[in-house]
Amino acid sequence: MTKRILFVCLGNICRSPAANGILEQMVSQRGLQEKIEVDSAGTYPGHRGNLPDPRMRRAALERGYNLTHRARTISEEDFYDFDMIIVMDDSNYERVSRLAPERKYLDKLYRMAEFMTDYPDYTYVPDPYYEGVEGFYLVLNMLENGCRVLLDKLESEI
Ligand code: 4NP
């Protein structure tokens, strides 16, 4: 059965589309495209339809990730459609948890930091929107670590 993974941040133009592109690339490198599907969404609709922020696209492209996702807003439906909904920070967690159709659906909700074993001091992926380029590199480092650990876990389960 296909596992469906949804990454969520605020705008769906920096952190979650980067996680989306990174995990998709790792999935295809391991030949798991038939088994794992990836998408991303935001809690804030203001950037709906947009490509990722040019600063994130540039930083990601330096590492070989071509980010082409178009921003969309998360909805209650996503709790039915996805097996794991993985948020970037506490604010995302709070907003997404309020969309859960029933309490049991909260079992699908995770924090990206749970998979970032190289960053034990972080409980969230910091919002790079108001940061310089270093903030984008830090986010990519964290997401590469988290996606690798997540994919190892998924691969061991399928
Ligand atoms: P993201 O970053 O949640 O990682 O996509 C942000 C994008 C937009 C805004 C804030 C954070 N904003 O305030 O518009």
Short mmCIF file of C-alpha atoms and ligand atoms in Angstrom, two decimals:
data_model
loop_
_atom_site.label_atom_id
_atom_site.label_comp_id
_atom_site.label_asym_id
_atom_site.label_seq_id
_atom_site.Cartn_x
_atom_site.Cartn_y
_atom_site.Cartn_z
CA MET A 1 0.00 0.00 0.00
CA THR A 2 1.18 3.47 -0.85
CA LYS A 3 2.18 5.68 2.08
CA ARG A 4 1.16 9.29 1.68
CA ILE A 5 3.19 11.98 3.45
CA LEU A 6 2.15 15.64 3.76
CA PHE A 7 4.58 18.32 4.99
CA VAL A 8 3.06 21.48 6.43
CA CYS A 9 4.42 24.94 7.31
CA LEU A 10 2.92 28.44 7.43
CA GLY A 11 3.17 29.78 3.87
CA ASN A 12 3.98 26.58 1.92
CA ILE A 13 6.68 28.54 0.09
CA CYS A 14 9.83 27.83 2.16
CA ARG A 15 10.10 24.90 4.58
CA SER A 16 7.39 22.43 3.51
CA PRO A 17 7.95 22.62 -0.27
CA ALA A 18 11.67 22.13 0.42
CA ALA A 19 10.91 19.03 2.53
CA ASN A 20 8.57 17.89 -0.26
CA GLY A 21 11.30 18.22 -2.92
CA ILE A 22 14.01 16.63 -0.76
CA LEU A 23 11.92 13.60 0.23
CA GLU A 24 10.67 13.13 -3.34
CA GLN A 25 14.24 13.05 -4.62
CA MET A 26 15.31 10.55 -1.93
CA VAL A 27 12.26 8.39 -2.70
CA SER A 28 13.11 8.26 -6.39
CA GLN A 29 16.81 7.58 -5.68
CA ARG A 30 15.72 4.54 -3.67
CA GLY A 31 13.21 3.50 -6.37
CA LEU A 32 10.25 3.81 -4.00
CA GLN A 33 8.00 6.07 -6.14
CA GLU A 34 5.27 3.42 -6.26
CA LYS A 35 5.27 3.06 -2.48
CA ILE A 36 5.62 6.60 -1.13
CA GLU A 37 3.85 9.78 -2.25
CA VAL A 38 4.76 13.25 -1.01
CA ASP A 39 2.93 16.59 -0.96
CA SER A 40 3.00 19.81 1.05
CA ALA A 41 0.61 22.54 2.19
CA GLY A 42 0.46 25.68 4.32
CA THR A 43 -1.82 26.88 7.09
CA TYR A 44 -1.84 30.44 5.71
CA PRO A 45 -3.50 30.91 2.29
CA GLY A 46 -1.75 34.15 1.28
CA HIS A 47 0.76 32.53 -1.10
CA ARG A 48 -1.67 30.06 -2.68
CA GLY A 49 -0.67 29.08 -6.24
CA ASN A 50 2.85 30.47 -5.91
CA LEU A 51 6.14 28.72 -6.53
CA PRO A 52 8.48 28.50 -3.50
CA ASP A 53 10.23 31.68 -2.38
CA PRO A 54 13.10 32.49 -4.82
CA ARG A 55 15.62 32.38 -1.96
CA MET A 56 14.59 28.83 -1.09
CA ARG A 57 14.50 27.78 -4.73
CA ARG A 58 18.05 29.10 -5.22
CA ALA A 59 19.43 27.47 -2.05
CA ALA A 60 17.72 24.16 -2.89
CA LEU A 61 18.95 24.20 -6.50
CA GLU A 62 22.55 24.55 -5.23
CA ARG A 63 22.01 21.07 -3.74
CA GLY A 64 20.26 19.66 -6.78
CA TYR A 65 16.62 20.05 -5.69
CA ASN A 66 14.40 21.74 -8.28
CA LEU A 67 11.37 22.96 -6.31
CA THR A 68 8.28 23.25 -8.53
CA HIS A 69 5.48 22.83 -5.99
CA ARG A 70 2.61 25.35 -6.10
CA ALA A 71 1.47 26.53 -2.68
CA ARG A 72 -1.86 25.28 -1.38
CA THR A 73 -3.72 25.48 1.92
CA ILE A 74 -4.24 22.46 4.16
CA SER A 75 -7.83 21.35 4.76
CA GLU A 76 -9.68 18.82 6.91
CA GLU A 77 -9.76 16.48 3.87
CA ASP A 78 -6.01 16.06 4.14
CA PHE A 79 -6.49 14.09 7.35
CA TYR A 80 -8.36 11.46 5.32
CA ASP A 81 -5.99 11.53 2.34
CA PHE A 82 -2.59 11.26 4.09
CA ASP A 83 -0.99 8.72 6.42
CA MET A 84 1.41 11.18 8.05
CA ILE A 85 1.07 14.96 8.37
CA ILE A 86 4.43 16.39 9.40
CA VAL A 87 4.56 20.00 10.64
CA MET A 88 7.56 22.30 10.95
CA ASP A 89 6.80 24.16 14.20
CA ASP A 90 4.47 24.45 17.19
CA SER A 91 2.28 27.06 15.56
CA ASN A 92 1.68 24.74 12.58
CA TYR A 93 0.95 21.91 15.02
CA GLU A 94 -1.64 23.96 16.85
CA ARG A 95 -3.43 25.10 13.68
CA VAL A 96 -3.36 21.72 11.96
CA SER A 97 -4.56 19.87 15.06
CA ARG A 98 -7.68 22.06 15.06
CA LEU A 99 -8.53 20.75 11.57
CA ALA A 100 -8.58 17.08 12.64
CA PRO A 101 -12.05 15.62 11.97
CA GLU A 102 -11.89 13.48 15.12
CA ARG A 103 -9.44 13.00 17.96
CA LYS A 104 -8.07 9.71 16.56
CA TYR A 105 -6.79 11.57 13.48
CA LEU A 106 -4.25 13.36 15.66
CA ASP A 107 -2.28 10.08 15.58
CA LYS A 108 -1.29 11.09 12.02
CA LEU A 109 0.28 14.34 13.17
CA TYR A 110 4.07 14.57 13.67
CA ARG A 111 6.72 17.24 14.14
CA MET A 112 9.61 17.23 11.65
CA ALA A 113 11.97 17.69 14.61
CA GLU A 114 11.12 14.13 15.77
CA PHE A 115 13.16 12.86 12.80
CA MET A 116 16.04 15.38 13.00
CA THR A 117 18.46 13.22 14.95
CA ASP A 118 21.42 15.52 14.21
CA TYR A 119 19.60 18.44 15.89
CA PRO A 120 18.64 17.18 19.36
CA ASP A 121 18.29 20.73 20.72
CA TYR A 122 15.61 21.71 18.18
CA THR A 123 11.90 21.01 18.62
CA TYR A 124 11.02 22.84 15.37
CA VAL A 125 12.36 23.91 11.97
CA PRO A 126 12.93 27.69 12.21
CA ASP A 127 11.03 29.96 9.83
CA PRO A 128 13.67 31.34 7.40
CA TYR A 129 11.38 33.96 5.83
CA TYR A 130 12.86 36.94 7.68
CA GLU A 131 16.39 35.49 7.84
CA GLY A 132 19.43 35.77 5.57
CA VAL A 133 20.71 33.02 3.31
CA GLU A 134 22.24 31.16 6.27
CA GLY A 135 18.72 30.56 7.59
CA PHE A 136 17.81 28.79 4.35
CA TYR A 137 20.94 26.63 4.47
CA LEU A 138 20.19 25.66 8.08
CA VAL A 139 16.64 24.68 7.12
CA LEU A 140 17.91 22.55 4.22
CA ASN A 141 20.43 20.81 6.50
CA MET A 142 17.70 20.02 9.02
CA LEU A 143 15.27 18.83 6.34
CA GLU A 144 17.86 16.59 4.67
CA ASN A 145 18.56 14.97 8.03
CA GLY A 146 14.86 14.63 8.90
CA CYS A 147 13.88 13.26 5.48
CA ARG A 148 16.65 10.65 5.54
CA VAL A 149 15.64 9.41 9.00
CA LEU A 150 11.95 9.46 8.06
CA LEU A 151 12.59 7.52 4.85
CA ASP A 152 14.70 4.92 6.67
CA LYS A 153 11.74 4.40 9.01
CA LEU A 154 9.22 4.21 6.16
CA GLU A 155 11.40 1.83 4.16
CA SER A 156 11.71 -0.50 7.16
CA GLU A 157 7.90 -0.63 7.40
CA ILE A 158 7.04 -1.39 3.75
P1 4NP B 1 7.18 28.95 5.32
O1 4NP B 1 7.77 30.43 5.43
O2 4NP B 1 6.09 28.81 6.36
O3 4NP B 1 8.35 28.08 5.60
O4 4NP B 1 6.64 28.83 3.90
C1 4NP B 1 6.98 31.59 5.45
C2 4NP B 1 6.39 32.02 4.28
C3 4NP B 1 5.64 33.19 4.30
C4 4NP B 1 5.49 33.90 5.46
C5 4NP B 1 6.07 33.47 6.62
C6 4NP B 1 6.81 32.29 6.61
N1 4NP B 1 4.74 35.12 5.45
O5 4NP B 1 4.69 35.78 6.49
O6 4NP B 1 4.16 35.47 4.42
#
